[in-house]
Amino acid sequence: MSAKTETPAARAARLRERIEDANYRYHVLDDPDIPDAEYDAMMRELEALEAEHPELATPESPTQRVGGTPSSAFLPVRHEIPMLSLANAFTDPAPRPGEDPNKQTRDFVRKIEQRLDVRDPMFSVEPKFDGLAISLRYEDGMFVRGATRGDGETGEDVTANLRTIKAIPLKLRGKGWPRVLEVRGEVYMPRAGFEAYNEKARASEGKIKPLVNPRNAAAGSLRQLDPRVTAQRPLSFYAYALGAFEGAPMPARHSEVLAKLREWGFPVSPLVSTARGAEGCLAYFAKIGAMRDKLPFDIDGVVYKVDDLAAQRELGFVGRTPRWAIAHKFPAQEQTTLVEDIIVNIGRTGAATPAAKLKPVFVGGVTVTNATLHNADQVARLDVRVGDTVIVRRAGDVIPEVVRVVLELRPKGTKPWEMPKHCPICGSDIVREEGEAVARCTGELACAAQRTQSVFHFAGRRAMDIDGLGERYIEDLGEFGYLRTVADLYKLTLEDLLEMKRRVDERDGTVPETVKAGKIATKWAENLIEAIDKSRRTTLERFLYALGIQHVGESTAKALATWFGDLHLIRHLPWPLLKLVPDIGDEVARAIDAFFEQPGNQKVIDDLLAHGVEIRDTHPPSAKLRTALALENVLARAGIPKLTTRRAKQLAAAFDSFEAVATADMAALVEAGLPRETAECLHGFLHGQEGKTLAKRVVRALKALHEATAHARATAAGPLDGQTVVLTGTLSSLTRDEAKGKLETLGAKVSGSVSKKTSFIVAGEAAGSKLDKAQELGIEIWDEAKLTKFLQQHGG
DNA sequence: GGCCCTCGAGTTCG
DNA sequence: CTCGAGGGCC
């Protein structure tokens, strides 16, 4: 049948099929069956056909890979099933005599054998591509969304860019695929494509910027806002795992999954294989290692996965890393360079961290100029000196690290490096505590570096999230006296910022950037003021984290926030009571206590609150905590020496407040049933300096607790208090359970059926009889948009 | 007292 | 990403 006798629709369909087949043969089977010229001719014909008959153009047509318009941002995508990160194993390059260089790999296999009680389990083995992990979602066989890995939980929507990659099928081939399929794999740039692209870039004489290395090139290409740019990049794709999988039976083995993926049109590396036990894995590692340089793409190791999926489930996870898989990495690439200097950086906690300033060297795909030396022990271990030639590599292919010194090249007259005795920034003593690895500057707030770093932490994305407040501004603000504590941020005015900028320009002798085309450019300052203002409304968890208390990171801050629920309670609580929170022990509790013990810190908190910082999620302490704070428990745990649980109980029965116990005289204590000796001891303690301080704090804390509880009760009246809500139909942005939970926290009762008592209903897509009934009864009807907006307005 | 896990803190480059 | 160290469990 010739083109002439076909209808345009049939011709278009036939062309598409042939183009898709050619793609499949080229990218998946690696066995092209038609010459490039013919392929191009078919594409041109199809494009012409679709231009002539626009109704024939479908989104999954091969001509429609580059579509859509440049976007301004990538929307976050939550992965239904988190994307994993693998543990690493290395082969020890210089094992001690008698030591197994492949201990890590063998340990990995041995643990699996122990847990599963099998010998030499079967592994699916594959090369580990050096690219960018992504997830592709197919619904009813059509590619609907693609996202980057992100932090594993949430990535970025890069669908438009992924569509331009010909190795990624826009629709699934074959049959038997599930209704919902998520495929995980690696986008990478083949070496040849990388070279060719850079050749073109060189020829363009600066018009096209050359790419640094294939891996960054892949990552950078997917982050292009304009898919037409991505389409110009020679990207490819290999699939290696599943995410969501709904509506079809799941194969029993990982190797079968890969075979299925290949049938459905995904490129799967021809190097994937299976191997038995540790020895099989190591043989595969050796084989791939020998091929590494000749491969048409970069790899950084191989991956071993337990092949049996049921066994994978049995093995489970530690955190987000599976017990059933490991990445066996090739040794990192190494380079030698010169140590030009060894400097000390001062961190937020005063930690003095030595860092090597290196002669720029290209290693592992980037130019490295700095390498951390961690601490004085590390410097001593390596014996790095200024002027040394050292071997550097990128640990885990990211953070540069000094591997060792090339002693043969050491110049004469070098001296071992020593931690300076005084802080290079503020001149305070640098002290190293007994048994600690870090040395610290003791300058605290007097040290500009610590000040800058703590403000930087405070403003961080995960803390108060002040957008646009970078290290440079913080330094400058500090230098000119606008910023002593974080509270000063909330006192800054537009004029302050502009004045600071003027002085910075004066100091640097730079042309004032603030003056452009005769007008004073103030946009950056306006933005910053706005960002600061926006940060005022925050959560307890963020606020606590932002304070930068030692040992209090994100998760401890969260625990404190959920357990105590109220800043005023936390800031007055004596440390033994802080230990009520799981995962908070002596050390952390003491650190928190010490922080709040400083009047300066309490003043900063007062200042922050006075300048409009508002914690919007204060809530009553958890029920568990309220029990724990009952009088007898407080007495037992407040840190009063010799007071046993039993005695605490007796006291609690006889007195009705902590204050009463603290002010009781000996007679009263004896009357309460305490043996004379215990009573004397307690009385002595409570009237000693230590006891008085403790009592004062406990009383204050309990008062705060009481107020917090009362306050929370008073404000518990949510905006939907007393209202009955009915949900019907399907909501797209959240599940019914989530909607229910959110409505309930705002005070609503969520019921299942519509009656005249119903306050309003929320009708999603395809709402049925409940909607009819609500209309009949004249009940208010919300659509999803209205619900979302309402939830947003009320902190949903 | 030792082991295993998790968390905190510091870090690099584009 | 890595190291060091705190916390919990045996």
PDB file of C-alpha atoms in Angstrom, chain A residues 270-390:
ATOM      1  CA  PRO A 270      22.534  -4.816  28.189  1.00  0.00           C
ATOM      2  CA  LEU A 271      25.115  -5.196  30.950  1.00  0.00           C
ATOM      3  CA  VAL A 272      22.563  -6.206  33.577  1.00  0.00           C
ATOM      4  CA  SER A 273      22.988  -9.766  34.697  1.00  0.00           C
ATOM      5  CA  THR A 274      22.511 -12.061  37.636  1.00  0.00           C
ATOM      6  CA  ALA A 275      25.139 -13.374  40.030  1.00  0.00           C
ATOM      7  CA  ARG A 276      25.187 -15.892  42.839  1.00  0.00           C
ATOM      8  CA  GLY A 277      26.567 -15.016  46.256  1.00  0.00           C
ATOM      9  CA  ALA A 278      29.441 -12.710  47.138  1.00  0.00           C
ATOM     10  CA  GLU A 279      31.838 -14.395  44.735  1.00  0.00           C
ATOM     11  CA  GLY A 280      29.441 -13.982  41.812  1.00  0.00           C
ATOM     12  CA  CYS A 281      29.019 -10.296  42.642  1.00  0.00           C
ATOM     13  CA  LEU A 282      32.751  -9.713  42.921  1.00  0.00           C
ATOM     14  CA  ALA A 283      33.376 -11.458  39.609  1.00  0.00           C
ATOM     15  CA  TYR A 284      30.808  -9.186  37.990  1.00  0.00           C
ATOM     16  CA  PHE A 285      32.469  -6.149  39.590  1.00  0.00           C
ATOM     17  CA  ALA A 286      35.806  -7.187  38.128  1.00  0.00           C
ATOM     18  CA  LYS A 287      34.307  -7.786  34.706  1.00  0.00           C
ATOM     19  CA  ILE A 288      32.553  -4.432  34.532  1.00  0.00           C
ATOM     20  CA  GLY A 289      35.612  -2.708  35.984  1.00  0.00           C
ATOM     21  CA  ALA A 290      37.717  -4.037  33.154  1.00  0.00           C
ATOM     22  CA  MET A 291      35.228  -2.694  30.603  1.00  0.00           C
ATOM     23  CA  ARG A 292      34.743   0.657  32.289  1.00  0.00           C
ATOM     24  CA  ASP A 293      36.987   2.772  30.098  1.00  0.00           C
ATOM     25  CA  LYS A 294      35.601   1.328  26.893  1.00  0.00           C
ATOM     26  CA  LEU A 295      31.946   1.826  27.771  1.00  0.00           C
ATOM     27  CA  PRO A 296      30.080   4.498  25.833  1.00  0.00           C
ATOM     28  CA  PHE A 297      28.864   6.081  29.088  1.00  0.00           C
ATOM     29  CA  ASP A 298      30.243   6.901  32.540  1.00  0.00           C
ATOM     30  CA  ILE A 299      29.621   4.545  35.416  1.00  0.00           C
ATOM     31  CA  ASP A 300      30.841   4.853  38.972  1.00  0.00           C
ATOM     32  CA  GLY A 301      30.409   1.282  40.143  1.00  0.00           C
ATOM     33  CA  VAL A 302      27.971  -1.592  40.069  1.00  0.00           C
ATOM     34  CA  VAL A 303      24.819  -2.317  42.063  1.00  0.00           C
ATOM     35  CA  TYR A 304      23.887  -5.644  43.625  1.00  0.00           C
ATOM     36  CA  LYS A 305      20.207  -6.217  44.388  1.00  0.00           C
ATOM     37  CA  VAL A 306      18.684  -9.314  45.958  1.00  0.00           C
ATOM     38  CA  ASP A 307      16.791 -10.726  42.996  1.00  0.00           C
ATOM     39  CA  ASP A 308      13.853 -12.263  44.865  1.00  0.00           C
ATOM     40  CA  LEU A 309      11.349  -9.482  45.541  1.00  0.00           C
ATOM     41  CA  ALA A 310       9.735 -11.344  48.439  1.00  0.00           C
ATOM     42  CA  ALA A 311      13.168 -11.608  50.026  1.00  0.00           C
ATOM     43  CA  GLN A 312      13.672  -7.871  49.455  1.00  0.00           C
ATOM     44  CA  ARG A 313      10.491  -7.165  51.372  1.00  0.00           C
ATOM     45  CA  GLU A 314      11.607  -9.451  54.165  1.00  0.00           C
ATOM     46  CA  LEU A 315      14.949  -7.685  54.439  1.00  0.00           C
ATOM     47  CA  GLY A 316      13.383  -4.243  54.516  1.00  0.00           C
ATOM     48  CA  PHE A 317      15.129  -0.936  55.170  1.00  0.00           C
ATOM     49  CA  VAL A 318      17.358   0.909  57.547  1.00  0.00           C
ATOM     50  CA  GLY A 319      16.121   4.448  57.232  1.00  0.00           C
ATOM     51  CA  ARG A 320      15.826   5.013  53.515  1.00  0.00           C
ATOM     52  CA  THR A 321      18.528   2.604  52.470  1.00  0.00           C
ATOM     53  CA  PRO A 322      17.459  -0.933  51.644  1.00  0.00           C
ATOM     54  CA  ARG A 323      19.209  -3.859  53.296  1.00  0.00           C
ATOM     55  CA  TRP A 324      18.816  -5.780  50.054  1.00  0.00           C
ATOM     56  CA  ALA A 325      20.956  -3.617  47.805  1.00  0.00           C
ATOM     57  CA  ILE A 326      24.355  -1.991  47.811  1.00  0.00           C
ATOM     58  CA  ALA A 327      26.421   0.065  45.403  1.00  0.00           C
ATOM     59  CA  HIS A 328      29.934  -1.281  44.987  1.00  0.00           C
ATOM     60  CA  LYS A 329      31.818   1.801  43.865  1.00  0.00           C
ATOM     61  CA  PHE A 330      35.001   2.067  41.892  1.00  0.00           C
ATOM     62  CA  PRO A 331      37.753   3.915  43.679  1.00  0.00           C
ATOM     63  CA  ALA A 332      37.284   7.655  43.284  1.00  0.00           C
ATOM     64  CA  GLN A 333      39.404   9.391  40.705  1.00  0.00           C
ATOM     65  CA  GLU A 334      42.464  10.962  42.212  1.00  0.00           C
ATOM     66  CA  GLN A 335      44.693  13.890  41.265  1.00  0.00           C
ATOM     67  CA  THR A 336      47.736  15.509  42.762  1.00  0.00           C
ATOM     68  CA  THR A 337      47.974  19.177  43.531  1.00  0.00           C
ATOM     69  CA  LEU A 338      49.728  21.682  45.755  1.00  0.00           C
ATOM     70  CA  VAL A 339      48.612  22.838  49.215  1.00  0.00           C
ATOM     71  CA  GLU A 340      48.915  26.612  49.008  1.00  0.00           C
ATOM     72  CA  ASP A 341      47.667  27.287  52.502  1.00  0.00           C
ATOM     73  CA  ILE A 342      45.875  25.745  55.434  1.00  0.00           C
ATOM     74  CA  ILE A 343      43.243  28.009  56.916  1.00  0.00           C
ATOM     75  CA  VAL A 344      40.775  27.668  59.764  1.00  0.00           C
ATOM     76  CA  ASN A 345      37.059  28.228  59.361  1.00  0.00           C
ATOM     77  CA  ILE A 346      34.934  29.106  62.355  1.00  0.00           C
ATOM     78  CA  GLY A 347      31.468  27.558  62.409  1.00  0.00           C
ATOM     79  CA  ARG A 348      28.270  28.550  64.129  1.00  0.00           C
ATOM     80  CA  THR A 349      29.199  26.688  67.298  1.00  0.00           C
ATOM     81  CA  GLY A 350      32.736  28.042  67.179  1.00  0.00           C
ATOM     82  CA  ALA A 351      34.132  24.811  65.761  1.00  0.00           C
ATOM     83  CA  ALA A 352      37.494  25.604  64.185  1.00  0.00           C
ATOM     84  CA  THR A 353      37.764  23.471  61.077  1.00  0.00           C
ATOM     85  CA  PRO A 354      41.025  23.396  59.133  1.00  0.00           C
ATOM     86  CA  ALA A 355      40.728  23.509  55.357  1.00  0.00           C
ATOM     87  CA  ALA A 356      43.374  23.140  52.660  1.00  0.00           C
ATOM     88  CA  LYS A 357      43.550  25.838  50.009  1.00  0.00           C
ATOM     89  CA  LEU A 358      44.607  23.971  46.898  1.00  0.00           C
ATOM     90  CA  LYS A 359      46.076  24.932  43.579  1.00  0.00           C
ATOM     91  CA  PRO A 360      42.988  24.474  41.367  1.00  0.00           C
ATOM     92  CA  VAL A 361      42.839  20.947  40.022  1.00  0.00           C
ATOM     93  CA  PHE A 362      40.316  19.163  37.843  1.00  0.00           C
ATOM     94  CA  VAL A 363      39.215  15.985  39.578  1.00  0.00           C
ATOM     95  CA  GLY A 364      36.117  13.850  39.253  1.00  0.00           C
ATOM     96  CA  GLY A 365      34.572  16.280  36.813  1.00  0.00           C
ATOM     97  CA  VAL A 366      34.978  19.602  38.637  1.00  0.00           C
ATOM     98  CA  THR A 367      37.704  22.029  39.552  1.00  0.00           C
ATOM     99  CA  VAL A 368      38.561  21.750  43.198  1.00  0.00           C
ATOM    100  CA  THR A 369      40.225  24.548  45.182  1.00  0.00           C
ATOM    101  CA  ASN A 370      39.256  23.744  48.758  1.00  0.00           C
ATOM    102  CA  ALA A 371      39.275  20.547  50.746  1.00  0.00           C
ATOM    103  CA  THR A 372      38.185  20.183  54.321  1.00  0.00           C
ATOM    104  CA  LEU A 373      40.641  18.624  56.736  1.00  0.00           C
ATOM    105  CA  HIS A 374      37.931  18.029  59.368  1.00  0.00           C
ATOM    106  CA  ASN A 375      39.985  18.552  62.522  1.00  0.00           C
ATOM    107  CA  ALA A 376      43.474  18.741  63.970  1.00  0.00           C
ATOM    108  CA  ASP A 377      43.676  14.958  64.373  1.00  0.00           C
ATOM    109  CA  GLN A 378      43.025  14.485  60.709  1.00  0.00           C
ATOM    110  CA  VAL A 379      45.739  17.002  59.784  1.00  0.00           C
ATOM    111  CA  ALA A 380      48.141  15.238  62.137  1.00  0.00           C
ATOM    112  CA  ARG A 381      47.233  11.813  60.773  1.00  0.00           C
ATOM    113  CA  LEU A 382      47.871  12.951  57.216  1.00  0.00           C
ATOM    114  CA  ASP A 383      50.677  15.280  58.271  1.00  0.00           C
ATOM    115  CA  VAL A 384      49.611  17.814  55.657  1.00  0.00           C
ATOM    116  CA  ARG A 385      51.792  20.909  55.545  1.00  0.00           C
ATOM    117  CA  VAL A 386      51.661  24.117  53.592  1.00  0.00           C
ATOM    118  CA  GLY A 387      53.711  23.564  50.429  1.00  0.00           C
ATOM    119  CA  ASP A 388      53.022  19.852  50.289  1.00  0.00           C
ATOM    120  CA  THR A 389      51.954  18.023  47.179  1.00  0.00           C
ATOM    121  CA  VAL A 390      48.875  15.974  48.018  1.00  0.00           C
TER     122      VAL A 390
END
